[in-house]
PDB file of C-alpha atoms in Angstrom:
ATOM      1  CA  MET O  78     -84.671 163.930-110.247  1.00 76.00           C
ATOM      2  CA  LEU O  79     -87.109 162.045-108.069  1.00 88.00           C
ATOM      3  CA  SER O  80     -87.744 163.096-104.495  1.00 91.00           C
ATOM      4  CA  ALA O  81     -86.645 160.891-101.617  1.00 93.00           C
ATOM      5  CA  ASP O  82     -90.273 159.946-100.920  1.00 94.00           C
ATOM      6  CA  GLU O  83     -90.893 158.944-104.541  1.00 95.00           C
ATOM      7  CA  THR O  84     -87.705 156.903-104.622  1.00 96.00           C
ATOM      8  CA  TYR O  85     -88.567 155.175-101.357  1.00 96.00           C
ATOM      9  CA  ALA O  86     -92.089 154.358-102.556  1.00 97.00           C
ATOM     10  CA  SER O  87     -90.731 152.906-105.794  1.00 97.00           C
ATOM     11  CA  LEU O  88     -88.173 150.765-103.994  1.00 97.00           C
ATOM     12  CA  ALA O  89     -90.797 149.633-101.492  1.00 97.00           C
ATOM     13  CA  GLY O  90     -93.131 148.675-104.325  1.00 97.00           C
ATOM     14  CA  ALA O  91     -90.436 146.685-106.099  1.00 98.00           C
ATOM     15  CA  TRP O  92     -89.484 145.002-102.827  1.00 98.00           C
ATOM     16  CA  ARG O  93     -93.058 143.842-102.287  1.00 97.00           C
ATOM     17  CA  LEU O  94     -93.224 142.523-105.847  1.00 97.00           C
ATOM     18  CA  MET O  95     -90.014 140.591-105.230  1.00 97.00           C
ATOM     19  CA  PHE O  96     -91.863 138.768-102.469  1.00 96.00           C
ATOM     20  CA  GLY O  97     -94.831 138.011-104.693  1.00 95.00           C
ATOM     21  CA  LYS O  98     -97.106 140.759-103.368  1.00 96.00           C
ATOM     22  CA  ALA O  99     -99.036 142.265-106.283  1.00 96.00           C
ATOM     23  CA  ASP O 100    -100.055 145.315-104.258  1.00 96.00           C
ATOM     24  CA  GLY O 101     -96.500 146.536-104.756  1.00 96.00           C
ATOM     25  CA  LEU O 102     -97.636 147.809-108.153  1.00 96.00           C
ATOM     26  CA  ARG O 103     -99.769 150.417-106.391  1.00 96.00           C
ATOM     27  CA  LEU O 104     -96.607 152.035-105.059  1.00 96.00           C
ATOM     28  CA  LEU O 105     -95.076 152.373-108.524  1.00 97.00           C
ATOM     29  CA  ASP O 106     -95.671 155.270-110.892  1.00 96.00           C
ATOM     30  CA  LEU O 107     -96.823 153.539-114.075  1.00 97.00           C
ATOM     31  CA  SER O 108     -97.420 156.742-116.037  1.00 96.00           C
ATOM     32  CA  ALA O 109     -95.237 157.810-118.964  1.00 95.00           C
ATOM     33  CA  ASP O 110     -93.220 160.001-116.603  1.00 95.00           C
ATOM     34  CA  GLY O 111     -92.959 157.136-114.141  1.00 95.00           C
ATOM     35  CA  PHE O 112     -91.642 154.887-116.900  1.00 97.00           C
ATOM     36  CA  TRP O 113     -88.747 157.208-117.718  1.00 97.00           C
ATOM     37  CA  ASN O 114     -88.192 158.192-114.094  1.00 96.00           C
ATOM     38  CA  SER O 115     -87.717 154.532-113.204  1.00 97.00           C
ATOM     39  CA  PHE O 116     -84.343 154.657-114.947  1.00 97.00           C
ATOM     40  CA  PHE O 117     -83.258 156.870-112.057  1.00 97.00           C
ATOM     41  CA  ALA O 118     -82.842 153.484-110.379  1.00 97.00           C
ATOM     42  CA  ILE O 119     -79.497 153.280-112.192  1.00 97.00           C
ATOM     43  CA  VAL O 120     -78.354 156.290-110.165  1.00 96.00           C
ATOM     44  CA  VAL O 121     -79.669 154.678-106.982  1.00 97.00           C
ATOM     45  CA  ALA O 122     -77.731 151.508-107.792  1.00 97.00           C
ATOM     46  CA  ALA O 123     -74.574 153.346-108.881  1.00 96.00           C
ATOM     47  CA  PRO O 124     -72.717 153.444-105.528  1.00 96.00           C
ATOM     48  CA  ALA O 125     -73.079 149.684-105.063  1.00 95.00           C
ATOM     49  CA  LEU O 126     -72.191 149.016-108.696  1.00 95.00           C
ATOM     50  CA  ILE O 127     -69.112 151.234-108.497  1.00 94.00           C
ATOM     51  CA  VAL O 128     -67.741 149.172-105.614  1.00 93.00           C
ATOM     52  CA  GLY O 129     -67.969 146.086-107.813  1.00 89.00           C
ATOM     53  CA  TRP O 130     -66.398 147.831-110.791  1.00 90.00           C
ATOM     54  CA  VAL O 131     -63.484 149.100-108.703  1.00 88.00           C
ATOM     55  CA  GLY O 132     -62.852 145.648-107.262  1.00 83.00           C
ATOM     56  CA  ILE O 133     -62.752 144.023-110.689  1.00 83.00           C
ATOM     57  CA  ALA O 134     -60.758 146.881-112.250  1.00 81.00           C
ATOM     58  CA  ASN O 135     -58.123 146.505-109.536  1.00 78.00           C
ATOM     59  CA  GLU O 136     -57.758 142.824-110.389  1.00 75.00           C
ATOM     60  CA  VAL O 137     -57.859 142.836-114.180  1.00 72.00           C
ATOM     61  CA  GLY O 138     -56.529 146.332-114.929  1.00 58.00           C
ATOM     62  CA  ASP O 139     -52.902 147.431-114.859  1.00 59.00           C
ATOM     63  CA  PRO O 140     -52.137 147.765-111.125  1.00 55.00           C
ATOM     64  CA  ASP O 141     -49.396 150.317-111.838  1.00 57.00           C
ATOM     65  CA  ALA O 142     -51.400 152.543-114.171  1.00 59.00           C
ATOM     66  CA  PHE O 143     -54.257 154.674-112.884  1.00 61.00           C
ATOM     67  CA  ALA O 144     -55.380 155.408-116.442  1.00 64.00           C
ATOM     68  CA  GLY O 145     -55.548 151.685-117.152  1.00 70.00           C
ATOM     69  CA  ARG O 146     -57.746 151.036-114.132  1.00 77.00           C
ATOM     70  CA  LEU O 147     -59.922 154.051-114.923  1.00 83.00           C
ATOM     71  CA  GLY O 148     -60.377 152.858-118.492  1.00 84.00           C
ATOM     72  CA  MET O 149     -61.354 149.419-117.235  1.00 86.00           C
ATOM     73  CA  LEU O 150     -63.803 151.040-114.809  1.00 89.00           C
ATOM     74  CA  VAL O 151     -65.501 152.889-117.669  1.00 90.00           C
ATOM     75  CA  ARG O 152     -65.717 149.719-119.748  1.00 91.00           C
ATOM     76  CA  LEU O 153     -67.185 147.738-116.855  1.00 92.00           C
ATOM     77  CA  ALA O 154     -69.768 150.471-116.323  1.00 93.00           C
ATOM     78  CA  THR O 155     -70.668 150.344-120.012  1.00 95.00           C
ATOM     79  CA  VAL O 156     -71.141 146.578-119.835  1.00 94.00           C
ATOM     80  CA  ASP O 157     -73.336 146.677-116.729  1.00 95.00           C
ATOM     81  CA  ILE O 158     -75.520 149.557-117.894  1.00 96.00           C
ATOM     82  CA  GLY O 159     -75.821 147.999-121.341  1.00 96.00           C
ATOM     83  CA  SER O 160     -76.848 144.697-119.757  1.00 95.00           C
ATOM     84  CA  TRP O 161     -79.452 146.598-117.752  1.00 96.00           C
ATOM     85  CA  VAL O 162     -80.991 148.672-120.556  1.00 97.00           C
ATOM     86  CA  LEU O 163     -80.569 146.822-123.865  1.00 97.00           C
ATOM     87  CA  PRO O 164     -82.642 143.739-122.912  1.00 97.00           C
ATOM     88  CA  LEU O 165     -85.507 146.120-122.105  1.00 97.00           C
ATOM     89  CA  VAL O 166     -85.234 147.529-125.625  1.00 96.00           C
ATOM     90  CA  VAL O 167     -85.513 143.998-127.004  1.00 95.00           C
ATOM     91  CA  LEU O 168     -88.526 143.346-124.781  1.00 96.00           C
ATOM     92  CA  ALA O 169     -90.190 146.495-126.129  1.00 96.00           C
ATOM     93  CA  LEU O 170     -90.021 144.967-129.610  1.00 95.00           C
ATOM     94  CA  VAL O 171     -91.121 141.492-128.554  1.00 95.00           C
ATOM     95  CA  ALA O 172     -93.753 142.226-125.893  1.00 95.00           C
ATOM     96  CA  PRO O 173     -96.690 143.103-128.214  1.00 94.00           C
ATOM     97  CA  ARG O 174     -96.185 139.924-130.238  1.00 93.00           C
ATOM     98  CA  ALA O 175     -95.814 137.843-127.080  1.00 91.00           C
ATOM     99  CA  GLY O 176     -99.133 139.067-125.712  1.00 92.00           C
ATOM    100  CA  ILE O 177     -97.640 141.005-122.818  1.00 94.00           C
ATOM    101  CA  GLY O 178     -97.612 144.460-124.374  1.00 94.00           C
ATOM    102  CA  GLY O 179    -100.101 145.666-121.782  1.00 94.00           C
ATOM    103  CA  ARG O 180     -97.687 144.769-119.000  1.00 96.00           C
ATOM    104  CA  PHE O 181     -94.535 146.156-120.597  1.00 97.00           C
ATOM    105  CA  VAL O 182     -94.541 149.434-118.669  1.00 97.00           C
ATOM    106  CA  HIS O 183     -95.353 147.615-115.435  1.00 97.00           C
ATOM    107  CA  TYR O 184     -92.444 145.255-115.978  1.00 97.00           C
ATOM    108  CA  VAL O 185     -89.888 147.914-116.931  1.00 98.00           C
ATOM    109  CA  VAL O 186     -90.725 150.129-113.963  1.00 98.00           C
ATOM    110  CA  ALA O 187     -90.713 147.218-111.520  1.00 98.00           C
ATOM    111  CA  SER O 188     -87.597 145.680-113.056  1.00 98.00           C
ATOM    112  CA  ASN O 189     -85.616 148.911-112.911  1.00 98.00           C
ATOM    113  CA  TRP O 190     -86.318 149.462-109.230  1.00 98.00           C
ATOM    114  CA  ALA O 191     -85.811 145.775-108.439  1.00 98.00           C
ATOM    115  CA  SER O 192     -82.445 145.902-110.212  1.00 97.00           C
ATOM    116  CA  ALA O 193     -81.372 148.724-107.905  1.00 97.00           C
ATOM    117  CA  ILE O 194     -82.271 146.565-104.915  1.00 97.00           C
ATOM    118  CA  ILE O 195     -80.357 143.628-106.393  1.00 97.00           C
ATOM    119  CA  ALA O 196     -77.290 145.830-106.893  1.00 96.00           C
ATOM    120  CA  TRP O 197     -77.260 146.646-103.186  1.00 97.00           C
ATOM    121  CA  LEU O 198     -78.013 143.027-102.306  1.00 96.00           C
ATOM    122  CA  MET O 199     -74.818 142.024-104.125  1.00 94.00           C
ATOM    123  CA  LEU O 200     -72.736 144.658-102.311  1.00 93.00           C
ATOM    124  CA  PRO O 201     -71.298 142.314 -99.629  1.00 92.00           C
ATOM    125  CA  SER O 202     -69.579 140.154-102.246  1.00 89.00           C
ATOM    126  CA  ALA O 203     -68.244 143.257-104.013  1.00 88.00           C
ATOM    127  CA  LEU O 204     -66.861 144.584-100.725  1.00 90.00           C
ATOM    128  CA  LEU O 205     -65.179 141.254-100.012  1.00 87.00           C
ATOM    129  CA  ARG O 206     -63.534 141.338-103.445  1.00 81.00           C
ATOM    130  CA  LEU O 207     -62.401 144.928-102.937  1.00 82.00           C
ATOM    131  CA  LEU O 208     -61.233 144.789 -99.324  1.00 84.00           C
ATOM    132  CA  LEU O 209     -60.083 141.164 -99.060  1.00 80.00           C
ATOM    133  CA  PRO O 210     -58.817 140.212-102.521  1.00 70.00           C
ATOM    134  CA  SER O 211     -56.942 137.242-101.060  1.00 68.00           C
ATOM    135  CA  ALA O 212     -60.226 135.703 -99.862  1.00 67.00           C
ATOM    136  CA  SER O 213     -61.394 134.934-103.389  1.00 72.00           C
ATOM    137  CA  GLU O 214     -62.981 131.604-102.454  1.00 80.00           C
ATOM    138  CA  VAL O 215     -65.096 133.183 -99.726  1.00 82.00           C
ATOM    139  CA  SER O 216     -66.054 136.012-102.065  1.00 79.00           C
ATOM    140  CA  SER O 217     -67.073 133.522-104.744  1.00 83.00           C
ATOM    141  CA  LEU O 218     -69.253 131.559-102.315  1.00 90.00           C
ATOM    142  CA  VAL O 219     -70.948 134.714-101.055  1.00 89.00           C
ATOM    143  CA  SER O 220     -71.455 135.883-104.640  1.00 89.00           C
ATOM    144  CA  LEU O 221     -72.996 132.562-105.629  1.00 93.00           C
ATOM    145  CA  ALA O 222     -75.391 132.569-102.673  1.00 95.00           C
ATOM    146  CA  LEU O 223     -76.465 136.164-103.276  1.00 95.00           C
ATOM    147  CA  PHE O 224     -76.817 135.545-107.005  1.00 94.00           C
ATOM    148  CA  ALA O 225     -79.110 132.575-106.352  1.00 96.00           C
ATOM    149  CA  LEU O 226     -81.197 134.688-103.976  1.00 97.00           C
ATOM    150  CA  SER O 227     -81.379 137.512-106.513  1.00 96.00           C
ATOM    151  CA  MET O 228     -82.605 135.112-109.199  1.00 97.00           C
ATOM    152  CA  VAL O 229     -85.415 133.867-106.951  1.00 97.00           C
ATOM    153  CA  LEU O 230     -86.463 137.406-106.063  1.00 97.00           C
ATOM    154  CA  THR O 231     -86.277 138.533-109.690  1.00 97.00           C
ATOM    155  CA  TRP O 232     -88.388 135.583-110.823  1.00 97.00           C
ATOM    156  CA  ARG O 233     -91.039 136.405-108.231  1.00 97.00           C
ATOM    157  CA  MET O 234     -91.027 140.067-109.269  1.00 98.00           C
ATOM    158  CA  THR O 235     -91.375 139.101-112.933  1.00 97.00           C
ATOM    159  CA  ASN O 236     -94.140 136.585-112.322  1.00 97.00           C
ATOM    160  CA  THR O 237     -96.097 138.976-110.106  1.00 97.00           C
ATOM    161  CA  THR O 238     -95.655 141.983-112.390  1.00 97.00           C
ATOM    162  CA  ILE O 239     -96.544 140.210-115.637  1.00 96.00           C
ATOM    163  CA  GLY O 240     -99.610 138.737-113.924  1.00 94.00           C
ATOM    164  CA  LYS O 241    -100.370 136.127-116.571  1.00 93.00           C
ATOM    165  CA  GLY O 242     -99.515 132.974-114.692  1.00 93.00           C
ATOM    166  CA  ALA O 243     -96.293 131.233-113.741  1.00 93.00           C
ATOM    167  CA  ALA O 244     -95.658 129.834-117.231  1.00 95.00           C
ATOM    168  CA  VAL O 245     -95.695 133.228-118.944  1.00 95.00           C
ATOM    169  CA  GLY O 246     -93.842 134.886-116.075  1.00 95.00           C
ATOM    170  CA  THR O 247     -91.146 132.222-116.146  1.00 96.00           C
ATOM    171  CA  ALA O 248     -90.800 132.535-119.919  1.00 96.00           C
ATOM    172  CA  VAL O 249     -90.276 136.294-119.591  1.00 96.00           C
ATOM    173  CA  PHE O 250     -87.801 135.761-116.759  1.00 97.00           C
ATOM    174  CA  ILE O 251     -85.769 133.241-118.760  1.00 97.00           C
ATOM    175  CA  GLY O 252     -85.900 135.366-121.897  1.00 96.00           C
ATOM    176  CA  MET O 253     -84.668 138.466-120.090  1.00 97.00           C
ATOM    177  CA  PHE O 254     -81.970 136.496-118.282  1.00 96.00           C
ATOM    178  CA  VAL O 255     -80.669 135.035-121.540  1.00 97.00           C
ATOM    179  CA  ALA O 256     -80.828 138.444-123.235  1.00 96.00           C
ATOM    180  CA  SER O 257     -78.857 139.985-120.372  1.00 96.00           C
ATOM    181  CA  LEU O 258     -76.183 137.297-120.638  1.00 95.00           C
ATOM    182  CA  LEU O 259     -75.904 137.754-124.399  1.00 96.00           C
ATOM    183  CA  VAL O 260     -75.492 141.511-123.994  1.00 96.00           C
ATOM    184  CA  LEU O 261     -73.051 141.016-121.114  1.00 94.00           C
ATOM    185  CA  PHE O 262     -70.775 138.621-122.977  1.00 93.00           C
ATOM    186  CA  GLY O 263     -71.142 140.522-126.230  1.00 95.00           C
ATOM    187  CA  LEU O 264     -70.111 143.839-124.683  1.00 94.00           C
ATOM    188  CA  GLN O 265     -67.266 142.216-122.764  1.00 91.00           C
ATOM    189  CA  ALA O 266     -65.910 140.773-126.002  1.00 92.00           C
ATOM    190  CA  LEU O 267     -66.462 144.035-127.882  1.00 92.00           C
ATOM    191  CA  LEU O 268     -64.693 146.095-125.227  1.00 88.00           C
ATOM    192  CA  GLY O 269     -61.884 143.607-124.704  1.00 84.00           C
ATOM    193  CA  ILE O 270     -62.713 142.715-121.113  1.00 81.00           C
ATOM    194  CA  ASP O 271     -61.361 139.356-119.985  1.00 77.00           C
ATOM    195  CA  ILE O 272     -62.449 138.595-116.428  1.00 69.00           C
ATOM    196  CA  PRO O 273     -60.768 135.524-114.893  1.00 58.00           C
ATOM    197  CA  ASP O 274     -63.046 132.961-113.249  1.00 55.00           C
ATOM    198  CA  GLY O 275     -61.866 133.952-109.823  1.00 46.00           C
ATOM    199  CA  THR O 276     -63.113 137.513-110.227  1.00 40.00           C
ATOM    200  CA  THR O 277     -66.561 136.899-111.584  1.00 40.00           C
ATOM    201  CA  GLY O 278     -69.629 137.194-109.406  1.00 39.00           C
TER     202      GLY O 278
END
């Protein structure tokens, strides 16, 4: 487990990258240990993610069956973690052929920590869904605004971390976004999760 100082430095580095500041890479541990330790970001993101899972599970699970909601919670967690990790596996296979193999570790480390920040950034919409389920329209608007902001920040992180110009950075960003969506929808279908439009976000 990483220390609090190491975690803070990693989050600070990712935050700077999300604002286009390349010196954020200096705060990240890009060693082999740092690569694997960056997946600790999933643990950092977990509390915020759990709020979202609980909110959705309450809406699409059986409201009268705790086991049903718990099962839905586990499936939602599987989908989110799969959508986080599996696209990185695909990138590992593609990166050398795409000419960005030398930046793969940089991207994974930065992306993992940035994803933890994004999870907390999306927390307000998850709290609205959980605490005020009747305010679905407000929750959807907040979710949309935060999602748009997260996409901008993620694009800047990707472009800055890859460091090969906006065209290559944008291509990686789009590729990873599409891969994440494919994994997301694929796992939802595989696990039998049907989320109504009003609960997405």
